[in-house]
Coordinates of C-alpha atoms in Angstrom, one line a residue:
X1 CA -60.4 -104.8 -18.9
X2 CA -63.9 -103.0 -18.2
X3 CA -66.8 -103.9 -20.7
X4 CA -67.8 -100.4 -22.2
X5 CA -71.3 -100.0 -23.1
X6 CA -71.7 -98.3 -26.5
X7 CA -73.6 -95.0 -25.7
X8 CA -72.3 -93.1 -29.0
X9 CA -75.9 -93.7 -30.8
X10 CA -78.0 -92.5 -27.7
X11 CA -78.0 -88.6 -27.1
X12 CA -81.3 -88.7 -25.7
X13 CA -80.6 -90.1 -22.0
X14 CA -81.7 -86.8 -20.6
X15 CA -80.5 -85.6 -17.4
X16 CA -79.5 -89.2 -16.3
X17 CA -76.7 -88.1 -19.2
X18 CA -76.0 -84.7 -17.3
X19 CA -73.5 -86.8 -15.3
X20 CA -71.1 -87.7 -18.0
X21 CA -71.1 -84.1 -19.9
X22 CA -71.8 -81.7 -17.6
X23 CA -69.3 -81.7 -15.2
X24 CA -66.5 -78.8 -14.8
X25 CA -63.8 -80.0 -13.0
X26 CA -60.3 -78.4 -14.8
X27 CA -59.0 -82.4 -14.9
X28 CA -59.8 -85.5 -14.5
X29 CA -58.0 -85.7 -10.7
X30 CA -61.8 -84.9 -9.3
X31 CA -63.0 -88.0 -10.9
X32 CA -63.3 -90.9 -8.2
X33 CA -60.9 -93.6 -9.6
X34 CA -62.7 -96.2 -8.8
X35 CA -66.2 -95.0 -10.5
X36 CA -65.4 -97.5 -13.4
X37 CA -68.5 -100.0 -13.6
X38 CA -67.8 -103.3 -15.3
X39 CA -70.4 -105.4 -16.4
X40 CA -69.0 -108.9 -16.2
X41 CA -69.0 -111.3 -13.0
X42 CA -66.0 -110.5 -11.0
X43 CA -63.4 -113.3 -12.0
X44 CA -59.8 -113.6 -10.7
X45 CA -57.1 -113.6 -13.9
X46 CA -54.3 -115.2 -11.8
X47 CA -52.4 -116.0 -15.1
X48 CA -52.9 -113.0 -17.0
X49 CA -52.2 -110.3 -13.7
X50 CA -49.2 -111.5 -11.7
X51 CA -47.5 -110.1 -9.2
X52 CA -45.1 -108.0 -11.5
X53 CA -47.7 -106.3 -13.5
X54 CA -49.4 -104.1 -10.7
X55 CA -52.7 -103.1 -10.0
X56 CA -55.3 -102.9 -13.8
X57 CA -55.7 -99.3 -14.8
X58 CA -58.1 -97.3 -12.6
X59 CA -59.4 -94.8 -14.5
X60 CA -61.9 -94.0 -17.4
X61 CA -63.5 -90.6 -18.8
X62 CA -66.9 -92.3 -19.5
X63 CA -69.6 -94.3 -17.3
X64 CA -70.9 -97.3 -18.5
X65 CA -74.2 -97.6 -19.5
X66 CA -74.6 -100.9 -20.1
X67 CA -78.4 -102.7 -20.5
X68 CA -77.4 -105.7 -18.5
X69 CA -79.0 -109.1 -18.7
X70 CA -81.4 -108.9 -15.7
X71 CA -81.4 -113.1 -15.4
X72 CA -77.8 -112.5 -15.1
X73 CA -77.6 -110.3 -13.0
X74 CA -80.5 -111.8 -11.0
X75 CA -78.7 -115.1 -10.5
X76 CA -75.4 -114.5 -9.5
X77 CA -74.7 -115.9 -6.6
X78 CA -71.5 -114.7 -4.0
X79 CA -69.4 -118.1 -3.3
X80 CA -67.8 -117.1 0.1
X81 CA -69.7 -116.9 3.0
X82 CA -70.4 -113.9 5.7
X83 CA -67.7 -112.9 7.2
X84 CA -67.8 -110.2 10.6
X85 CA -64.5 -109.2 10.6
X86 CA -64.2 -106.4 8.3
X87 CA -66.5 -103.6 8.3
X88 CA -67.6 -102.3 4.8
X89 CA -69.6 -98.9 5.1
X90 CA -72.9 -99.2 3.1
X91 CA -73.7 -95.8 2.8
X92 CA -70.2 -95.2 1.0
X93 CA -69.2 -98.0 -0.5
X94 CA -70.8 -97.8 -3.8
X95 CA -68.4 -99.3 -6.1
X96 CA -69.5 -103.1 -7.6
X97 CA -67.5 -106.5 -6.4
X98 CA -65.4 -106.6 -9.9
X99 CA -65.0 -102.8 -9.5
X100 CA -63.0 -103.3 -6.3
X101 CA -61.4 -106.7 -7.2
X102 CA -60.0 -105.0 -10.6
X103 CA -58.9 -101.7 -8.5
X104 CA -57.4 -104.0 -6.0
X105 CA -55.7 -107.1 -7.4
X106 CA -52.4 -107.4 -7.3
X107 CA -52.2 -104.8 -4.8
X108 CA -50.8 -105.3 -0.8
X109 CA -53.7 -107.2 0.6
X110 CA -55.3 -108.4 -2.9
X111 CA -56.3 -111.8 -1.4
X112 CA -58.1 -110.5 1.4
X113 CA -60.0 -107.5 -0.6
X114 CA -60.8 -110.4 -2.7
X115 CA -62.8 -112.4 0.0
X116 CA -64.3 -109.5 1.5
X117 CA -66.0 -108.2 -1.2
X118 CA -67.3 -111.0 -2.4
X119 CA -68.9 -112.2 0.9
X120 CA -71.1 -109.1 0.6
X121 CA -74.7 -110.4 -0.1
X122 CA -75.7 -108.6 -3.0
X123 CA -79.4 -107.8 -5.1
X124 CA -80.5 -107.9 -8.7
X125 CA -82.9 -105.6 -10.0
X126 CA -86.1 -107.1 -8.7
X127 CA -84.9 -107.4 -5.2
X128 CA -83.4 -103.5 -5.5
X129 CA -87.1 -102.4 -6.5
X130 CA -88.4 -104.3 -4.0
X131 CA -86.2 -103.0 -1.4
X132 CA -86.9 -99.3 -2.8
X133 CA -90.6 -99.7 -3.5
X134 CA -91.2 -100.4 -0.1
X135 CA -89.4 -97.8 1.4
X136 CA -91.8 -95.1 -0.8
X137 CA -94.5 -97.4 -0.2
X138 CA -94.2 -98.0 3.3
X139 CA -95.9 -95.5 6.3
X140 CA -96.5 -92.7 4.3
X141 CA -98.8 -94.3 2.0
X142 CA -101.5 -94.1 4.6
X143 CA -101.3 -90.2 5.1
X144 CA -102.0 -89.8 1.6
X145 CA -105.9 -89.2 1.7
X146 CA -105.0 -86.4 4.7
X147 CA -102.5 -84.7 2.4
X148 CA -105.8 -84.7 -0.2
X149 CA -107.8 -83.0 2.6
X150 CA -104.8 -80.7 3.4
X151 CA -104.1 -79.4 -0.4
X152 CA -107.9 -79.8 -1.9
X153 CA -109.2 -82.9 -4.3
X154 CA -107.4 -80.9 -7.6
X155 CA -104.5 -79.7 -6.3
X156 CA -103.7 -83.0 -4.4
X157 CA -103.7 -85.2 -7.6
X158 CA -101.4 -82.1 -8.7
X159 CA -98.8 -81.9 -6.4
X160 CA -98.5 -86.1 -5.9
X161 CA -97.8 -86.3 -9.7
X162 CA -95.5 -83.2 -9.9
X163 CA -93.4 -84.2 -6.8
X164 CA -92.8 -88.0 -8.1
X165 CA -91.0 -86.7 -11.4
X166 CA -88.8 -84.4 -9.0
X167 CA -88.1 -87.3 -7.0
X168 CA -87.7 -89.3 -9.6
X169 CA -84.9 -87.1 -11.0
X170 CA -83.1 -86.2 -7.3
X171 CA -82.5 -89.7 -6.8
X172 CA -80.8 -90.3 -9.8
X173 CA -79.1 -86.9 -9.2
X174 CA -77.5 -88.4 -6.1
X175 CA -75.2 -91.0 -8.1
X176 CA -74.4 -88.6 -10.6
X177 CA -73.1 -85.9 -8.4
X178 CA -71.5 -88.7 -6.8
X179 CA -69.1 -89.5 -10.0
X180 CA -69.1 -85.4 -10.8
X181 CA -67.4 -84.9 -7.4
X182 CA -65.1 -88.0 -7.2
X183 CA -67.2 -89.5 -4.0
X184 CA -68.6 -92.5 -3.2
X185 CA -71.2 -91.2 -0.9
X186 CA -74.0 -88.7 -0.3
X187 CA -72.3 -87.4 2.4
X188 CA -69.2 -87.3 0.6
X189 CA -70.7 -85.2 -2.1
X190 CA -72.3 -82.2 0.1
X191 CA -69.0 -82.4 2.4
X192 CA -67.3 -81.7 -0.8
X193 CA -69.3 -79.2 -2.0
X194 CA -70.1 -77.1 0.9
X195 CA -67.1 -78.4 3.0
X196 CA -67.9 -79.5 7.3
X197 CA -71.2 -77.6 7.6
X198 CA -72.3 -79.6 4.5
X199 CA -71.8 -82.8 5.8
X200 CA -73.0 -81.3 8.9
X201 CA -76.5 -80.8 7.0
X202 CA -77.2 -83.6 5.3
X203 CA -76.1 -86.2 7.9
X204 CA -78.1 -84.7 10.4
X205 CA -81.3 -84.5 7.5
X206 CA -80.6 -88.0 6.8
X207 CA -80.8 -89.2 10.5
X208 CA -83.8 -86.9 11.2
X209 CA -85.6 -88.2 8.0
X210 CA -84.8 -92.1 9.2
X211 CA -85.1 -91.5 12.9
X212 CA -88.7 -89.4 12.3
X213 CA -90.1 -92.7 10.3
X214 CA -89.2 -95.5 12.9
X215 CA -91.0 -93.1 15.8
X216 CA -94.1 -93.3 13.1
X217 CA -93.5 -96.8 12.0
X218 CA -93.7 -97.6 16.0
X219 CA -97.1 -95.6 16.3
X220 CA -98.6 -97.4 13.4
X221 CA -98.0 -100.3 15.4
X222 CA -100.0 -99.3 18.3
X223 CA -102.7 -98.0 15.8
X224 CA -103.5 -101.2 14.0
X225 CA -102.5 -104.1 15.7
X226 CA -104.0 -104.4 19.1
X227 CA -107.4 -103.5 17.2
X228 CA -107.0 -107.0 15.2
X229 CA -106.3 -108.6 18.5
X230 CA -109.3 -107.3 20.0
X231 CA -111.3 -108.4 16.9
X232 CA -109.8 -111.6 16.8
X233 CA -110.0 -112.3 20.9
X234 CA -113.0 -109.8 22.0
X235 CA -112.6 -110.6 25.6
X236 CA -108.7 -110.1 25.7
X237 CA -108.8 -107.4 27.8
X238 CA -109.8 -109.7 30.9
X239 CA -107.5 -112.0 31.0
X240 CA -104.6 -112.0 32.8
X241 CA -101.5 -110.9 31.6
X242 CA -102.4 -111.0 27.8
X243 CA -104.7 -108.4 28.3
X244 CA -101.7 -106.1 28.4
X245 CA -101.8 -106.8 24.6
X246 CA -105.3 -104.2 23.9
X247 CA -102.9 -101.4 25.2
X248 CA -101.3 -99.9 22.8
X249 CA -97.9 -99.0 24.8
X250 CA -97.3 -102.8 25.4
X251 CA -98.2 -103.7 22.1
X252 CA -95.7 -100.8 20.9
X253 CA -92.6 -102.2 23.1
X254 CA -93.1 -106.0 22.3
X255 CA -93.4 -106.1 18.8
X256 CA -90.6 -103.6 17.9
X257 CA -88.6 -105.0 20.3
X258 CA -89.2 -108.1 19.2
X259 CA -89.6 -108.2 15.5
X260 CA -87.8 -105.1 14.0
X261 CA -84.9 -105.5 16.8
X262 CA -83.4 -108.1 15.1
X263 CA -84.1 -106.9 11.7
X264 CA -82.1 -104.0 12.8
X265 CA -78.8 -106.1 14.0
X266 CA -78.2 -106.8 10.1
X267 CA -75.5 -105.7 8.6
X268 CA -76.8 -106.0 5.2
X269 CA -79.5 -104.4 3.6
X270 CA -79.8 -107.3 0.7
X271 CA -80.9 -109.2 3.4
X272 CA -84.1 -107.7 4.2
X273 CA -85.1 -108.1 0.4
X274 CA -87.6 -111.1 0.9
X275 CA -89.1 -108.8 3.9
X276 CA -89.3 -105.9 1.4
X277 CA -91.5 -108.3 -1.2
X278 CA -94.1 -109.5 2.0
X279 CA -94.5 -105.4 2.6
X280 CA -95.1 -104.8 -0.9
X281 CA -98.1 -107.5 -1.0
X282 CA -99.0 -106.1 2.6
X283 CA -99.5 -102.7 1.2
X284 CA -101.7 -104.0 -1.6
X285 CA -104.0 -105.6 0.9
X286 CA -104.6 -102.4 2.7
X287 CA -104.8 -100.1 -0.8
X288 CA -107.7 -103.0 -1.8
X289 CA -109.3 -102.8 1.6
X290 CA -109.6 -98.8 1.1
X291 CA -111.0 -99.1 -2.1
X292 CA -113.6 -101.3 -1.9
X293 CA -114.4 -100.8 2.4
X294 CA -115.1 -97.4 1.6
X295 CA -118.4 -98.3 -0.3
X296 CA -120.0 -99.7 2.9
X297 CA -118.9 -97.0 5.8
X298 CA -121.8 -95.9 7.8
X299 CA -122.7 -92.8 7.1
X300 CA -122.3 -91.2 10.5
X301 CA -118.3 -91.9 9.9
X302 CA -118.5 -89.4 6.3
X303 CA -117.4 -86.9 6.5
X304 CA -118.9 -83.8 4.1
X305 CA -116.6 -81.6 1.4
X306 CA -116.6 -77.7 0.5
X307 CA -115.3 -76.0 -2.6
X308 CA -111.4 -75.9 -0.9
X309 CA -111.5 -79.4 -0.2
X310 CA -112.6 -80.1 -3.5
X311 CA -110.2 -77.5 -5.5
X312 CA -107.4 -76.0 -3.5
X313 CA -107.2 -75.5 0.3
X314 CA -105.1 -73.8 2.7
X315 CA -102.6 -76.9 4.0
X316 CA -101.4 -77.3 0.3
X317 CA -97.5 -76.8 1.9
X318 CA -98.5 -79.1 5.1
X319 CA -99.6 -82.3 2.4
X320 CA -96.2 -81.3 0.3
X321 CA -94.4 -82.6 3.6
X322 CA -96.9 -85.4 4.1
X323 CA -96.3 -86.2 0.2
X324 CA -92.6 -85.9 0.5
X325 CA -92.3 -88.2 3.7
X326 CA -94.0 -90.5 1.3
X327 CA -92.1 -90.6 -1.4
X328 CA -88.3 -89.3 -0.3
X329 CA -86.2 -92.6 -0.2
X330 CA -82.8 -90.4 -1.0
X331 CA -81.5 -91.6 2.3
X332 CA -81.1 -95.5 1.2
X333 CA -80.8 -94.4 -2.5
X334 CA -77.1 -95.4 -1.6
X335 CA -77.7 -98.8 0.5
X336 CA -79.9 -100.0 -2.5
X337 CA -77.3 -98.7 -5.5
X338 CA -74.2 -100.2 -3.3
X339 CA -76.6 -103.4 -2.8
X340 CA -77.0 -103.9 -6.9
X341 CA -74.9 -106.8 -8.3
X342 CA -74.4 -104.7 -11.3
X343 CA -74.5 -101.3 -10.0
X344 CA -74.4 -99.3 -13.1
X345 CA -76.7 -95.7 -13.8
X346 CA -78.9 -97.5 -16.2
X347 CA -79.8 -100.2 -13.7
X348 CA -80.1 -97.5 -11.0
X349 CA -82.4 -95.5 -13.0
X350 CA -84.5 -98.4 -14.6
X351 CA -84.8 -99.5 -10.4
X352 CA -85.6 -95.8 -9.7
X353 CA -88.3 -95.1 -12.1
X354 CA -89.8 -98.4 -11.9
X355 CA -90.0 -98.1 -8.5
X356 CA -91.7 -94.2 -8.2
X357 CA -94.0 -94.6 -11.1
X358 CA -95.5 -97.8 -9.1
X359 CA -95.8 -96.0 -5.9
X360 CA -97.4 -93.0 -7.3
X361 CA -100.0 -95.3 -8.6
X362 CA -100.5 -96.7 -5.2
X363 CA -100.5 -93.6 -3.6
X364 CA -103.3 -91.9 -6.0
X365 CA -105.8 -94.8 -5.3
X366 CA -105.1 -94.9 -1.7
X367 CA -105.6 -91.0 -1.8
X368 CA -108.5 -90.7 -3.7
X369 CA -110.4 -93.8 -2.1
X370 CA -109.9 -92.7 1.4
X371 CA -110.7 -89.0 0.9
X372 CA -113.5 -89.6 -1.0
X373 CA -115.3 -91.2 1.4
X374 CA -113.8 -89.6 4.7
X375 CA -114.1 -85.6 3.4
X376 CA -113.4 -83.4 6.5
X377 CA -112.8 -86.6 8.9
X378 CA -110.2 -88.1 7.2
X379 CA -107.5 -88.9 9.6
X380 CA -104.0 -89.0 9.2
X381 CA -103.9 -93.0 9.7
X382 CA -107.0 -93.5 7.3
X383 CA -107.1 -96.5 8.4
X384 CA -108.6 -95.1 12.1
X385 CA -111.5 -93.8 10.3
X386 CA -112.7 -97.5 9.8
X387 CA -115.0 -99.1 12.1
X388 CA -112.9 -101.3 14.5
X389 CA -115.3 -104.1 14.1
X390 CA -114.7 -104.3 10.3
X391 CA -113.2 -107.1 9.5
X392 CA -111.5 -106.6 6.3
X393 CA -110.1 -103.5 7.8
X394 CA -108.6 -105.4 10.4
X395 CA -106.8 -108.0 8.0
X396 CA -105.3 -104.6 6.6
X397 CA -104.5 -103.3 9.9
X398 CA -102.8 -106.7 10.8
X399 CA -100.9 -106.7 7.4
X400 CA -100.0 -102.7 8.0
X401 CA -99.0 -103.5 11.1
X402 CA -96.5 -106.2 10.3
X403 CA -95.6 -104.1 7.4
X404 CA -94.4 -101.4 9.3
X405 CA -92.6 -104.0 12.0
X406 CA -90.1 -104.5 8.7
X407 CA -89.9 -101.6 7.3
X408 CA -88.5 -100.2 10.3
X409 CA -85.0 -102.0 10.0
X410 CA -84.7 -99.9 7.1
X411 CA -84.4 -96.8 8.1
X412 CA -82.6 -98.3 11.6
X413 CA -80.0 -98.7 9.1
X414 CA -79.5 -95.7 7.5
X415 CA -79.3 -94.4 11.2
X416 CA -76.6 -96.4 11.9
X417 CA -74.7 -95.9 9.4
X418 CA -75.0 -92.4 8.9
X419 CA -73.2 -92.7 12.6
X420 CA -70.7 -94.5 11.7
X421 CA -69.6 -93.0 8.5
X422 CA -70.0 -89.3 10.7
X423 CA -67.9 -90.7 14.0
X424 CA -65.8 -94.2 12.7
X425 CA -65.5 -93.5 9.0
X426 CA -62.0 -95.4 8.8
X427 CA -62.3 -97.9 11.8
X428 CA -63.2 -101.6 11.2
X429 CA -66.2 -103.2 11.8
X430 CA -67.2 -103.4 15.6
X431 CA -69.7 -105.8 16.9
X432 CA -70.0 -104.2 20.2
X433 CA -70.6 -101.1 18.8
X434 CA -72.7 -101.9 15.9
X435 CA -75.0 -103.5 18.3
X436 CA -75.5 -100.6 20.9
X437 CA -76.1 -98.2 18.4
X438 CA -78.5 -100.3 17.2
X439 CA -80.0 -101.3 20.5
X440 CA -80.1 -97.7 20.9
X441 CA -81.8 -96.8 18.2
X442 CA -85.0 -98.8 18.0
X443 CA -85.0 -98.2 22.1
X444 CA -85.1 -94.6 21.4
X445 CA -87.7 -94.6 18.6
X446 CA -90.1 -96.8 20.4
X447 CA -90.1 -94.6 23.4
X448 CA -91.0 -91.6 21.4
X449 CA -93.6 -93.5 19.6
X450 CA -95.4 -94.5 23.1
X451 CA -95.0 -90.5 24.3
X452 CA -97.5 -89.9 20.9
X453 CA -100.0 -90.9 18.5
X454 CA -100.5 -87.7 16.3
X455 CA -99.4 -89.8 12.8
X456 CA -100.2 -86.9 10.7
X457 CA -98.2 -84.2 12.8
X458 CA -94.6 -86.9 12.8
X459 CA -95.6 -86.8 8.6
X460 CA -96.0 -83.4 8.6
X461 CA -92.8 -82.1 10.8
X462 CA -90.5 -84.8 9.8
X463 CA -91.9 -84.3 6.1
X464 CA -91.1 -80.4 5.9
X465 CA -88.1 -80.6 7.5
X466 CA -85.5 -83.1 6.6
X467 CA -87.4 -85.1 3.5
X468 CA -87.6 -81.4 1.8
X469 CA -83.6 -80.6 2.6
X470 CA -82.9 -84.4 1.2
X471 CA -85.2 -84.3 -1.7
X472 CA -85.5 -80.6 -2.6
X473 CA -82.4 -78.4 -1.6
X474 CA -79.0 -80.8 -1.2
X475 CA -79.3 -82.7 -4.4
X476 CA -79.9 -79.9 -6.7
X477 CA -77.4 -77.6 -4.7
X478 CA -74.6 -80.0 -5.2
X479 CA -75.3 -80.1 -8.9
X480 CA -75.7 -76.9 -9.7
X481 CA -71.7 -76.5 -7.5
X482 CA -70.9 -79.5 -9.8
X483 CA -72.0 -78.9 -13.4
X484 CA -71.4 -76.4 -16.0
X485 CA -74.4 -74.1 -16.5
X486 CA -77.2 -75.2 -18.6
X487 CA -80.4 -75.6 -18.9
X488 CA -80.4 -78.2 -16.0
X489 CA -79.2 -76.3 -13.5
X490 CA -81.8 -74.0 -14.2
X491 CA -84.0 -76.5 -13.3
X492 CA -81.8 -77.4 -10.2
X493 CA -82.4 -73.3 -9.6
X494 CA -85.9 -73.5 -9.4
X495 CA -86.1 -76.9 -7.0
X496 CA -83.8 -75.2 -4.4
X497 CA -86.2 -72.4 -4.4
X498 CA -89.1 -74.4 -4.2
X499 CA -87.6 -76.5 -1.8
X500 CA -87.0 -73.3 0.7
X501 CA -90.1 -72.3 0.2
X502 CA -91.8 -75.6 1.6
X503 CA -89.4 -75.8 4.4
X504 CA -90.0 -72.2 5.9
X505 CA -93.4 -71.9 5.1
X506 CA -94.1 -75.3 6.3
X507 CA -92.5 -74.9 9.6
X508 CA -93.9 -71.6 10.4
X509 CA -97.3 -73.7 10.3
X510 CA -96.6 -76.8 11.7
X511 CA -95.6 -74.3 15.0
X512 CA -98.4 -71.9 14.7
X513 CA -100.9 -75.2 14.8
X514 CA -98.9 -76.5 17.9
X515 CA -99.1 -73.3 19.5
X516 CA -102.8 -72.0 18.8
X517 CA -103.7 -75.9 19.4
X518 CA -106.9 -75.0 17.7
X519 CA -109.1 -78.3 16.8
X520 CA -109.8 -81.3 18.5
X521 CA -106.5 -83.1 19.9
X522 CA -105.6 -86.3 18.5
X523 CA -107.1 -89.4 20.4
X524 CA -105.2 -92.4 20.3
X525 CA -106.7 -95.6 18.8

């Protein structure tokens, strides 16, 4: 029997609580059945479901919003081991291990359900925020002082805080149009929305989005870590052989190959948690290094400011994209819910808002610090602006650099699986194949991350394109298909628009910059 959180006394949940009254389907049949979320530890009731009494009931008209116990949830622990027989989506499979052993038991194949669902590693609420908070804080934390130079000093600190309560709210908008619609995925949800040219859209914004940040994750490689090389080993470049390691191609091909390769081959994304925590510490090392480096930059490296840098200037839709890169994780919102041990909305949303409210923080220092000192020259790795002889700097270019090396198996995996729910939604797990599309992934994005070095151009094209459809348009689309009308889909209204906006207007500047190619051109570091 499912534990039922008391939600009676609360009618202040806000649009988190849109899910539960909002939605207008004529009966429950739309509901997924399996969308009931239990908050005990899965247990197996051999004497009290036998064989006789079927499958427990599969069906409820409420969520639960229960306030788990975080220990508890923190420090359960999966008793079977990993098993590479059975393939279990993580971009659909949303439901929580007592969820599916409930819906399951007693059922033709209980046994085995059983096992396979609880081999799945699974997170707790810290390691979710970890894994979450480093995908917003991960690349795109460096571009933030450009997008200040794009949009203007006041309209920069504007636009970063507006666009982290949007995100804030699309995220959790994702799981809710998930139980409005009866799917488990975010695929599922356009597709039923909008039908085949639905899922059409947002698998092929999800890839983009994913795809775009290993090519940038790959050039931040080649931007940061052959310059701590150099300043650790200054005559590298002599010696045989391991000079190869000052250029930044070589550099490029070994590490990812080497490091985020492997990372990649996972199947599970609870996995990478521990990685997730060394990023997060990474990332504070190079937000320190900004802030307090910038003090002692020579002053031929300034730059200067005029009144639209200072106020409002005329890229304020190029740093949206930049901003949005940063801060759209709506394409693992999924691998991180499905990873919860617990995966209710109130743990969701408590991971969610923890996780964008630090990363806006981190963002606005990192912004302010490096604009501030760089003006006009800020770069879109700030980080390039820095002597190369600095030796602070360097520690934060070695710590971005590794940063980046596993922070790339993220999004490899969002790739993937966006495949394979797309092409082999209903087949079984396939080593073979799970390894050449991952093979072929990282290959593919490190090859287009030797071909360039333009870190600001990948933020803003990938940025005004697919983060914009994912944050801004599909989200608040489906909802507004989903729910009754009120005063929220009003607001989902006016995000769709704004979302358009940014993409078209975005674009059409993006190509007139490529095409006029006024400005200096990008030299790589």
């Amino acid at each position: 029997m499912a534990a039922k959180a008391d939600a009676d006394g609360d009618d202040q949940r806000g649009l988190l609580a849109a899910g539960e009254h909002d939605y207008n389907t004529p009966d429950d049949k739309m509901r997924s059945p399996s969308r009931v979320q239990f908050d005990m530890t899965p247990q197996v009731m051999g004497d009290t479901v036998g064989a006789g009494d079927g499958p427990l009931p599969r069906h409820s008209d409420q969520y639960s919003y229960s306030d788990d116990d975080d220990d508890d949830a923190l420090h359960m622990q999966d008793p079977l081991s990993r098993d590479s027989r059975h393939r279990v989506p993580l971009l659909t499979d949303l439901e929580a291990p007592s969820v599916r052993v409930a819906n399951e038991w007693g059922g033709d194949g209980g046994d085995e359900e059983l096992a396979a669902e609880l081999r799945r590693p699974k997170s707790g609420l810290k390691s979710a925020f970890m894994n979450m908070a480093n995908s917003i804080i991960g690349a795109g934390i460096i571009g933030q002082p450009y997008a200040m130079r794009q949009a203007g000093l006041l309209a920069g600190i504007a636009l970063l805080v507006g666009l982290t309560v949007v995100v804030d709210w699309t995220i959790c908008l994702i799981v809710i149009n998930s139980k409005l619609s009866g799917t488990s995925s975010f695929q599922g949800t356009v597709e039923h929305c909008f039908g085949r040219p639905g899922l059409i859209a947002i698998s092929l914004a999800q890839w983009v989005f994913a795809f775009g940040g290993m090519v940038a994750f790959g050039v931040i490689v080649g931007d940061t870590i052959p310059h701590v090389l150099v300043a650790v080993w200054s005559d590298l470049g002599n010696v045989p052989v391991l000079g190869l390691l000052t250029d930044r191609r070589v550099v490029i091909f070994i590490f990812v190959m080497g490091i985020s390769l492997p990372l990649t081959l996972y199947r599970d994304i609870a996995k990478l948690a521990k990685a997730s925590t060394f990023a997060l510490v990474g990332m504070a090392v190079i937000v320190s290094t900004v802030l307090i480096q910038g003090f002692f930059v020579p002053s031929d490296h300034r730059g200067s400011f005029s009144l639209p840098l200072l106020t409002v200037n005329t890229g304020i839709f190029q740093a949206i994209g930049v901003i949005s890169f940063a801060f759209v994780c709506h394409h693992n919102s999924l691998l991180i819910y499905g990873s919860l041990k617990t995966p209710t909305i109130d743990n969701f949303s408590r991971v969610t808002h923890y996780s964008t409210g630090v990363s806006m923080l981190a963002c606005l220092a990192m912004g302010l610090a490096g604009f501030i000192t760089f003006g006009d020259k800020t770069l879109g790795n700030v980080l390039n602006n820095f002597p190369s002889d600095n030796v602070m700097v360097n520690v934060a270019r070695l710590f971005f650099g590794l940063n980046m090396l596993t922070t790339l198996p993220l999004e490899g995996f969002v790739c993937r699986e966006v495949m394979m729910t797309y092409w082999w939604p209903d087949e079984p797990f396939n080593l073979r194949r799970h390894v050449i599309i991952s093979v072929g992934l990282v290959g593919s994005s490190c090859l287009l991350s030797l071909m360039t070095c333009d870190l600001g151009a990948v933020f803003e094209l990938v940025g005004a394109t697919s983060a914009v459809a994912m944050a801004y348009i599909l989200p608040p689309m489906c909802y507004i298909k989903l729910a009754t009308p009120s005063w929220r889909t009003y607001v989902a209204y006016a995000i769709v628009v704004f979302g358009g906006l940014v993409m078209v207007i975005s674009v059409i500047q993006a190509i007139g910059s490529l095409t006029n190619s006024s400005g200096e051109p990008v030299k790589c570091h």
